[in-house]
PDB file of C-alpha atoms in Angstrom:
ATOM      1  CA  UNK A   1     104.756-200.608  43.875  1.00  0.00           C
ATOM      2  CA  UNK A   2     106.890-198.674  41.425  1.00  0.00           C
ATOM      3  CA  UNK A   3     108.977-196.225  43.445  1.00  0.00           C
ATOM      4  CA  UNK A   4     111.232-193.410  42.285  1.00  0.00           C
ATOM      5  CA  UNK A   5     113.165-190.754  44.158  1.00  0.00           C
ATOM      6  CA  UNK A   6     113.219-187.253  42.724  1.00  0.00           C
ATOM      7  CA  UNK A   7     115.670-184.657  44.047  1.00  0.00           C
ATOM      8  CA  UNK A   8     114.575-181.067  43.291  1.00  0.00           C
ATOM      9  CA  UNK A   9     117.649-178.882  43.017  1.00  0.00           C
ATOM     10  CA  UNK A  10     117.278-175.121  42.634  1.00  0.00           C
ATOM     11  CA  UNK A  11     120.520-173.200  42.165  1.00  0.00           C
ATOM     12  CA  UNK A  12     119.520-169.736  43.402  1.00  0.00           C
ATOM     13  CA  UNK A  13     118.483-170.470  46.996  1.00  0.00           C
ATOM     14  CA  UNK A  14     117.464-167.229  48.715  1.00  0.00           C
ATOM     15  CA  UNK A  15     119.140-167.813  52.096  1.00  0.00           C
ATOM     16  CA  UNK A  16     122.319-169.440  50.770  1.00  0.00           C
ATOM     17  CA  UNK A  17     122.814-168.946  47.003  1.00  0.00           C
ATOM     18  CA  UNK A  18     124.434-171.880  45.174  1.00  0.00           C
ATOM     19  CA  UNK A  19     124.357-173.929  48.391  1.00  0.00           C
ATOM     20  CA  UNK A  20     123.913-177.216  46.523  1.00  0.00           C
ATOM     21  CA  UNK A  21     127.194-176.682  44.698  1.00  0.00           C
ATOM     22  CA  UNK A  22     129.161-175.830  47.856  1.00  0.00           C
ATOM     23  CA  UNK A  23     131.890-178.351  48.581  1.00  0.00           C
ATOM     24  CA  UNK A  24     131.198-180.678  51.494  1.00  0.00           C
ATOM     25  CA  UNK A  25     134.353-182.692  51.902  1.00  0.00           C
ATOM     26  CA  UNK A  26     135.474-183.685  48.408  1.00  0.00           C
ATOM     27  CA  UNK A  27     132.225-183.160  46.459  1.00  0.00           C
ATOM     28  CA  UNK A  28     129.276-180.751  46.266  1.00  0.00           C
ATOM     29  CA  UNK A  29     126.270-181.048  48.574  1.00  0.00           C
ATOM     30  CA  UNK A  30     123.968-182.162  45.733  1.00  0.00           C
ATOM     31  CA  UNK A  31     126.173-185.139  44.876  1.00  0.00           C
ATOM     32  CA  UNK A  32     126.218-186.294  48.494  1.00  0.00           C
ATOM     33  CA  UNK A  33     122.411-186.228  48.422  1.00  0.00           C
ATOM     34  CA  UNK A  34     122.205-188.026  45.082  1.00  0.00           C
ATOM     35  CA  UNK A  35     124.831-190.665  45.874  1.00  0.00           C
ATOM     36  CA  UNK A  36     123.353-191.446  49.311  1.00  0.00           C
ATOM     37  CA  UNK A  37     119.840-191.765  47.866  1.00  0.00           C
ATOM     38  CA  UNK A  38     121.062-194.171  45.171  1.00  0.00           C
ATOM     39  CA  UNK A  39     123.020-196.135  47.797  1.00  0.00           C
ATOM     40  CA  UNK A  40     119.800-196.992  49.674  1.00  0.00           C
ATOM     41  CA  UNK A  41     118.853-199.412  46.880  1.00  0.00           C
ATOM     42  CA  UNK A  42     115.155-198.680  47.507  1.00  0.00           C
ATOM     43  CA  UNK A  43     114.203-197.089  44.196  1.00  0.00           C
ATOM     44  CA  UNK A  44     113.612-198.058  40.596  1.00  0.00           C
ATOM     45  CA  UNK A  45     115.202-194.736  39.647  1.00  0.00           C
ATOM     46  CA  UNK A  46     116.809-191.699  41.302  1.00  0.00           C
ATOM     47  CA  UNK A  47     116.713-188.448  39.309  1.00  0.00           C
ATOM     48  CA  UNK A  48     117.814-184.883  40.068  1.00  0.00           C
ATOM     49  CA  UNK A  49     115.409-182.329  38.590  1.00  0.00           C
ATOM     50  CA  UNK A  50     116.916-178.855  38.351  1.00  0.00           C
ATOM     51  CA  UNK A  51     116.690-175.386  36.815  1.00  0.00           C
ATOM     52  CA  UNK A  52     120.472-175.171  36.590  1.00  0.00           C
ATOM     53  CA  UNK A  53     122.810-176.428  33.875  1.00  0.00           C
ATOM     54  CA  UNK A  54     125.611-176.307  36.448  1.00  0.00           C
ATOM     55  CA  UNK A  55     123.817-178.808  38.713  1.00  0.00           C
ATOM     56  CA  UNK A  56     122.621-180.873  35.728  1.00  0.00           C
ATOM     57  CA  UNK A  57     126.182-181.225  34.415  1.00  0.00           C
ATOM     58  CA  UNK A  58     127.583-182.015  37.871  1.00  0.00           C
ATOM     59  CA  UNK A  59     125.255-185.000  38.211  1.00  0.00           C
ATOM     60  CA  UNK A  60     125.437-186.299  34.626  1.00  0.00           C
ATOM     61  CA  UNK A  61     129.219-185.976  34.332  1.00  0.00           C
ATOM     62  CA  UNK A  62     129.564-188.255  37.365  1.00  0.00           C
ATOM     63  CA  UNK A  63     127.269-190.948  35.970  1.00  0.00           C
ATOM     64  CA  UNK A  64     124.006-189.831  37.550  1.00  0.00           C
ATOM     65  CA  UNK A  65     120.575-189.076  36.111  1.00  0.00           C
ATOM     66  CA  UNK A  66     119.206-185.535  35.874  1.00  0.00           C
ATOM     67  CA  UNK A  67     116.421-183.610  34.148  1.00  0.00           C
ATOM     68  CA  UNK A  68     116.064-179.915  33.387  1.00  0.00           C
ATOM     69  CA  UNK A  69     112.878-178.155  34.487  1.00  0.00           C
ATOM     70  CA  UNK A  70     110.950-176.478  31.694  1.00  0.00           C
ATOM     71  CA  UNK A  71     108.926-174.043  33.827  1.00  0.00           C
ATOM     72  CA  UNK A  72     109.660-171.790  36.804  1.00  0.00           C
ATOM     73  CA  UNK A  73     108.373-173.282  40.065  1.00  0.00           C
ATOM     74  CA  UNK A  74     107.466-172.032  43.542  1.00  0.00           C
ATOM     75  CA  UNK A  75     108.375-175.290  45.334  1.00  0.00           C
ATOM     76  CA  UNK A  76     110.300-178.518  44.961  1.00  0.00           C
ATOM     77  CA  UNK A  77     107.052-180.479  44.780  1.00  0.00           C
ATOM     78  CA  UNK A  78     105.870-178.379  41.831  1.00  0.00           C
ATOM     79  CA  UNK A  79     109.187-179.030  40.101  1.00  0.00           C
ATOM     80  CA  UNK A  80     108.855-182.781  40.651  1.00  0.00           C
ATOM     81  CA  UNK A  81     105.229-182.833  39.473  1.00  0.00           C
ATOM     82  CA  UNK A  82     106.299-181.435  36.111  1.00  0.00           C
ATOM     83  CA  UNK A  83     109.010-184.088  35.826  1.00  0.00           C
ATOM     84  CA  UNK A  84     106.794-187.106  36.649  1.00  0.00           C
ATOM     85  CA  UNK A  85     103.612-186.025  34.835  1.00  0.00           C
ATOM     86  CA  UNK A  86     104.160-188.530  32.027  1.00  0.00           C
ATOM     87  CA  UNK A  87     105.926-191.258  34.021  1.00  0.00           C
ATOM     88  CA  UNK A  88     103.953-194.342  35.110  1.00  0.00           C
ATOM     89  CA  UNK A  89     104.733-194.679  38.835  1.00  0.00           C
ATOM     90  CA  UNK A  90     102.970-195.406  42.107  1.00  0.00           C
ATOM     91  CA  UNK A  91     105.052-193.643  44.774  1.00  0.00           C
ATOM     92  CA  UNK A  92     107.315-190.614  44.409  1.00  0.00           C
ATOM     93  CA  UNK A  93     109.754-189.667  47.145  1.00  0.00           C
ATOM     94  CA  UNK A  94     110.922-186.061  47.206  1.00  0.00           C
ATOM     95  CA  UNK A  95     114.404-185.910  48.724  1.00  0.00           C
ATOM     96  CA  UNK A  96     115.417-182.264  49.080  1.00  0.00           C
ATOM     97  CA  UNK A  97     118.757-181.535  47.482  1.00  0.00           C
ATOM     98  CA  UNK A  98     120.079-180.012  50.712  1.00  0.00           C
ATOM     99  CA  UNK A  99     119.793-183.288  52.683  1.00  0.00           C
ATOM    100  CA  UNK A 100     123.307-184.728  52.145  1.00  0.00           C
ATOM    101  CA  UNK A 101     123.049-187.285  54.972  1.00  0.00           C
ATOM    102  CA  UNK A 102     119.903-189.037  53.748  1.00  0.00           C
ATOM    103  CA  UNK A 103     119.947-192.722  54.703  1.00  0.00           C
ATOM    104  CA  UNK A 104     118.205-196.000  53.907  1.00  0.00           C
ATOM    105  CA  UNK A 105     116.502-196.605  57.258  1.00  0.00           C
ATOM    106  CA  UNK A 106     114.591-193.328  57.171  1.00  0.00           C
ATOM    107  CA  UNK A 107     113.444-193.663  53.559  1.00  0.00           C
ATOM    108  CA  UNK A 108     112.451-197.283  54.099  1.00  0.00           C
ATOM    109  CA  UNK A 109     110.230-196.315  57.065  1.00  0.00           C
ATOM    110  CA  UNK A 110     108.628-193.629  54.928  1.00  0.00           C
ATOM    111  CA  UNK A 111     107.826-196.071  52.123  1.00  0.00           C
ATOM    112  CA  UNK A 112     106.398-198.637  54.533  1.00  0.00           C
ATOM    113  CA  UNK A 113     103.460-196.388  55.527  1.00  0.00           C
ATOM    114  CA  UNK A 114     101.948-196.971  52.062  1.00  0.00           C
ATOM    115  CA  UNK A 115     101.923-200.760  52.470  1.00  0.00           C
ATOM    116  CA  UNK A 116      99.066-203.027  53.577  1.00  0.00           C
ATOM    117  CA  UNK A 117      95.421-202.210  54.186  1.00  0.00           C
ATOM    118  CA  UNK A 118      96.192-199.206  56.418  1.00  0.00           C
ATOM    119  CA  UNK A 119      98.507-197.743  53.805  1.00  0.00           C
ATOM    120  CA  UNK A 120      95.829-197.650  51.111  1.00  0.00           C
ATOM    121  CA  UNK A 121      94.319-194.456  52.527  1.00  0.00           C
ATOM    122  CA  UNK A 122      97.602-192.562  52.896  1.00  0.00           C
ATOM    123  CA  UNK A 123      98.266-190.031  50.162  1.00  0.00           C
ATOM    124  CA  UNK A 124     101.243-188.094  51.539  1.00  0.00           C
ATOM    125  CA  UNK A 125     103.847-188.812  54.224  1.00  0.00           C
ATOM    126  CA  UNK A 126     106.928-187.032  55.516  1.00  0.00           C
ATOM    127  CA  UNK A 127     109.758-187.335  58.037  1.00  0.00           C
ATOM    128  CA  UNK A 128     110.406-185.602  61.346  1.00  0.00           C
ATOM    129  CA  UNK A 129     112.919-185.911  64.147  1.00  0.00           C
ATOM    130  CA  UNK A 130     112.931-184.885  67.801  1.00  0.00           C
ATOM    131  CA  UNK A 131     114.448-181.452  68.288  1.00  0.00           C
ATOM    132  CA  UNK A 132     116.058-180.884  71.702  1.00  0.00           C
ATOM    133  CA  UNK A 133     118.465-177.944  71.436  1.00  0.00           C
ATOM    134  CA  UNK A 134     116.718-174.721  72.461  1.00  0.00           C
ATOM    135  CA  UNK A 135     118.670-172.624  69.969  1.00  0.00           C
ATOM    136  CA  UNK A 136     117.306-174.729  67.099  1.00  0.00           C
ATOM    137  CA  UNK A 137     113.764-174.863  68.500  1.00  0.00           C
ATOM    138  CA  UNK A 138     113.716-171.040  68.376  1.00  0.00           C
ATOM    139  CA  UNK A 139     115.448-170.815  64.989  1.00  0.00           C
ATOM    140  CA  UNK A 140     112.991-170.047  62.138  1.00  0.00           C
ATOM    141  CA  UNK A 141     115.237-171.943  59.721  1.00  0.00           C
ATOM    142  CA  UNK A 142     114.129-175.112  61.555  1.00  0.00           C
ATOM    143  CA  UNK A 143     110.550-175.942  60.599  1.00  0.00           C
ATOM    144  CA  UNK A 144     108.576-177.403  63.489  1.00  0.00           C
ATOM    145  CA  UNK A 145     105.562-179.725  63.221  1.00  0.00           C
ATOM    146  CA  UNK A 146     102.793-180.530  65.700  1.00  0.00           C
ATOM    147  CA  UNK A 147     101.072-183.909  65.335  1.00  0.00           C
ATOM    148  CA  UNK A 148      97.963-185.647  66.634  1.00  0.00           C
ATOM    149  CA  UNK A 149      97.948-188.973  68.516  1.00  0.00           C
ATOM    150  CA  UNK A 150      97.955-190.863  65.195  1.00  0.00           C
ATOM    151  CA  UNK A 151     101.069-189.021  64.006  1.00  0.00           C
ATOM    152  CA  UNK A 152      99.180-186.959  61.450  1.00  0.00           C
ATOM    153  CA  UNK A 153     100.388-183.381  61.016  1.00  0.00           C
ATOM    154  CA  UNK A 154      98.288-180.654  62.634  1.00  0.00           C
ATOM    155  CA  UNK A 155     100.472-177.675  61.717  1.00  0.00           C
ATOM    156  CA  UNK A 156     103.892-176.781  60.368  1.00  0.00           C
ATOM    157  CA  UNK A 157     105.536-173.525  61.414  1.00  0.00           C
ATOM    158  CA  UNK A 158     108.811-171.676  61.644  1.00  0.00           C
ATOM    159  CA  UNK A 159     107.559-170.409  65.003  1.00  0.00           C
ATOM    160  CA  UNK A 160     107.913-172.448  68.189  1.00  0.00           C
ATOM    161  CA  UNK A 161     105.063-174.978  68.321  1.00  0.00           C
ATOM    162  CA  UNK A 162     103.838-175.926  70.807  1.00  0.00           C
ATOM    163  CA  UNK A 163     104.291-172.758  72.856  1.00  0.00           C
ATOM    164  CA  UNK A 164     105.609-173.790  76.292  1.00  0.00           C
ATOM    165  CA  UNK A 165     103.200-171.939  78.577  1.00  0.00           C
ATOM    166  CA  UNK A 166     102.709-174.571  81.304  1.00  0.00           C
ATOM    167  CA  UNK A 167     106.123-175.136  82.893  1.00  0.00           C
ATOM    168  CA  UNK A 168     104.835-178.303  84.581  1.00  0.00           C
ATOM    169  CA  UNK A 169     104.565-179.955  81.155  1.00  0.00           C
ATOM    170  CA  UNK A 170     107.535-180.981  79.035  1.00  0.00           C
ATOM    171  CA  UNK A 171     106.539-180.712  75.375  1.00  0.00           C
ATOM    172  CA  UNK A 172     108.126-182.710  72.583  1.00  0.00           C
ATOM    173  CA  UNK A 173     109.375-180.613  69.685  1.00  0.00           C
ATOM    174  CA  UNK A 174     109.621-182.175  66.252  1.00  0.00           C
ATOM    175  CA  UNK A 175     111.647-180.796  63.386  1.00  0.00           C
ATOM    176  CA  UNK A 176     110.159-181.378  59.967  1.00  0.00           C
ATOM    177  CA  UNK A 177     112.687-182.938  57.600  1.00  0.00           C
ATOM    178  CA  UNK A 178     112.140-181.976  53.966  1.00  0.00           C
ATOM    179  CA  UNK A 179     111.672-185.517  52.658  1.00  0.00           C
ATOM    180  CA  UNK A 180     108.186-186.386  51.359  1.00  0.00           C
ATOM    181  CA  UNK A 181     106.516-189.428  49.822  1.00  0.00           C
ATOM    182  CA  UNK A 182     103.428-189.040  47.633  1.00  0.00           C
ATOM    183  CA  UNK A 183     101.086-191.153  45.642  1.00  0.00           C
ATOM    184  CA  UNK A 184     101.408-189.723  42.155  1.00  0.00           C
ATOM    185  CA  UNK A 185      97.840-188.374  41.996  1.00  0.00           C
ATOM    186  CA  UNK A 186      98.243-186.541  45.296  1.00  0.00           C
ATOM    187  CA  UNK A 187     101.326-184.819  43.904  1.00  0.00           C
ATOM    188  CA  UNK A 188      99.540-183.861  40.696  1.00  0.00           C
ATOM    189  CA  UNK A 189      96.653-182.455  42.739  1.00  0.00           C
ATOM    190  CA  UNK A 190      99.120-180.380  44.768  1.00  0.00           C
ATOM    191  CA  UNK A 191     100.608-178.709  41.739  1.00  0.00           C
ATOM    192  CA  UNK A 192      97.176-177.797  40.368  1.00  0.00           C
ATOM    193  CA  UNK A 193      96.140-175.981  43.565  1.00  0.00           C
ATOM    194  CA  UNK A 194      97.044-172.306  44.029  1.00  0.00           C
ATOM    195  CA  UNK A 195      99.474-171.353  46.783  1.00  0.00           C
ATOM    196  CA  UNK A 196      97.544-171.212  50.063  1.00  0.00           C
ATOM    197  CA  UNK A 197      97.617-168.417  52.686  1.00  0.00           C
ATOM    198  CA  UNK A 198      99.628-170.234  55.374  1.00  0.00           C
ATOM    199  CA  UNK A 199     102.023-171.608  52.787  1.00  0.00           C
ATOM    200  CA  UNK A 200     102.610-168.104  51.437  1.00  0.00           C
ATOM    201  CA  UNK A 201     103.171-166.663  54.919  1.00  0.00           C
ATOM    202  CA  UNK A 202     105.490-169.388  56.234  1.00  0.00           C
ATOM    203  CA  UNK A 203     107.136-170.476  52.952  1.00  0.00           C
ATOM    204  CA  UNK A 204     106.465-174.126  53.892  1.00  0.00           C
ATOM    205  CA  UNK A 205     105.101-175.999  50.886  1.00  0.00           C
ATOM    206  CA  UNK A 206     103.430-178.911  52.717  1.00  0.00           C
ATOM    207  CA  UNK A 207     100.983-176.493  54.338  1.00  0.00           C
ATOM    208  CA  UNK A 208      99.224-176.513  50.962  1.00  0.00           C
ATOM    209  CA  UNK A 209      98.131-180.092  51.655  1.00  0.00           C
ATOM    210  CA  UNK A 210      96.755-179.279  55.109  1.00  0.00           C
ATOM    211  CA  UNK A 211      94.963-176.193  53.860  1.00  0.00           C
ATOM    212  CA  UNK A 212      93.266-178.333  51.204  1.00  0.00           C
ATOM    213  CA  UNK A 213      92.173-180.950  53.752  1.00  0.00           C
ATOM    214  CA  UNK A 214      94.703-183.661  52.861  1.00  0.00           C
ATOM    215  CA  UNK A 215      96.043-185.700  55.794  1.00  0.00           C
ATOM    216  CA  UNK A 216      99.826-185.787  56.020  1.00  0.00           C
ATOM    217  CA  UNK A 217     101.251-188.804  57.875  1.00  0.00           C
ATOM    218  CA  UNK A 218     104.437-188.093  59.829  1.00  0.00           C
ATOM    219  CA  UNK A 219     107.150-190.673  60.457  1.00  0.00           C
ATOM    220  CA  UNK A 220     109.663-190.249  63.282  1.00  0.00           C
ATOM    221  CA  UNK A 221     113.227-190.971  62.297  1.00  0.00           C
ATOM    222  CA  UNK A 222     116.547-190.874  64.051  1.00  0.00           C
ATOM    223  CA  UNK A 223     119.002-188.038  63.506  1.00  0.00           C
ATOM    224  CA  UNK A 224     119.369-187.278  59.785  1.00  0.00           C
ATOM    225  CA  UNK A 225     122.416-185.074  60.018  1.00  0.00           C
ATOM    226  CA  UNK A 226     122.331-181.437  58.916  1.00  0.00           C
ATOM    227  CA  UNK A 227     120.073-179.856  56.305  1.00  0.00           C
ATOM    228  CA  UNK A 228     122.081-177.206  54.463  1.00  0.00           C
ATOM    229  CA  UNK A 229     120.208-173.900  54.694  1.00  0.00           C
ATOM    230  CA  UNK A 230     122.972-171.514  55.758  1.00  0.00           C
ATOM    231  CA  UNK A 231     126.788-171.255  55.613  1.00  0.00           C
ATOM    232  CA  UNK A 232     126.811-172.208  59.298  1.00  0.00           C
ATOM    233  CA  UNK A 233     124.993-175.451  58.454  1.00  0.00           C
ATOM    234  CA  UNK A 234     127.716-176.307  55.947  1.00  0.00           C
ATOM    235  CA  UNK A 235     130.349-175.932  58.660  1.00  0.00           C
ATOM    236  CA  UNK A 236     128.340-178.166  61.018  1.00  0.00           C
ATOM    237  CA  UNK A 237     127.835-180.733  58.245  1.00  0.00           C
ATOM    238  CA  UNK A 238     131.566-180.930  57.518  1.00  0.00           C
ATOM    239  CA  UNK A 239     132.138-182.071  61.095  1.00  0.00           C
ATOM    240  CA  UNK A 240     129.847-185.067  60.522  1.00  0.00           C
ATOM    241  CA  UNK A 241     131.774-186.416  57.550  1.00  0.00           C
ATOM    242  CA  UNK A 242     133.884-189.518  58.144  1.00  0.00           C
ATOM    243  CA  UNK A 243     137.614-188.761  58.323  1.00  0.00           C
ATOM    244  CA  UNK A 244     139.506-189.005  55.051  1.00  0.00           C
ATOM    245  CA  UNK A 245     141.864-191.967  54.817  1.00  0.00           C
ATOM    246  CA  UNK A 246     145.448-191.082  55.650  1.00  0.00           C
ATOM    247  CA  UNK A 247     147.743-190.648  52.648  1.00  0.00           C
ATOM    248  CA  UNK A 248     150.567-193.118  52.347  1.00  0.00           C
ATOM    249  CA  UNK A 249     154.030-191.584  52.392  1.00  0.00           C
TER     250      UNK A 249
END
C-alpha cells in the first residue's frame, strides 16, 4: 500500500492562537510533529499542509515538505482532502500538527488495521489512550470516545462519557487522539458531506463519519505525550522533553 502522512497546520487556532509556532524546547511545536513523523520511517512521504506562510516557511527552510491550502477549511481532514485529491495513494494518515510526541509504534498499529482480509472493510481508523486523571476526564479540551466490544467508535464527546452513575462499576475512559488513517476514497467522501449536527455542536470532525454511517475503528495506544491545545499544555509538554546535553566549559 502507498502510504503518506499529512499534517494539517492552521495558524489561527481559536483556543491558543499561533500554538504551532510556539517554542517547545529549541524548535516550534509543528517541527517536532513533522520531524517525529518523518523519523518513524513508515511513510512514502510526509507533508505539512497549511494556510500560513509562516508555518510553510518554517518547514521548508529546515528541509521539510509543505503545501499551501488554496481554500478555507472547517477541519484538518478537509484541508488534507484538498491536498491529496490528485495524488495516487492508498492510505492517508492525518497527524494533527499539535501532536509533537507522535511515535512509530502508535502509527504502525494504526496502519496495521488496514492489512489482511479483515482490513479490507475498514475505511477509517483512529487512536485513543486510556484516560485516568479525573481533572482531564472532566476537561472539555480532552475529547472522550466510547467504543463497542469490537473497538468501533460509538460516540465522541467533550462531555464525560460514559457517565458514572453506578458506583459499583468502574468505567474505562478513553481519550481520542487526533491521529486518523483513511482510505483515500473515504476521505474524499468526508469532504463532500456537509457538516453534521453533532459535529457542529461538539466541534469534533470525526463525528461526521459516524453521522453518515461510516464505522470508525479505534486503536488503543500507550501514552502519546501532550496534545498542545492551551498554554498550560505547552508547559506540561516542555517537562516531557529529554534534557539538553550539558555544555562543555
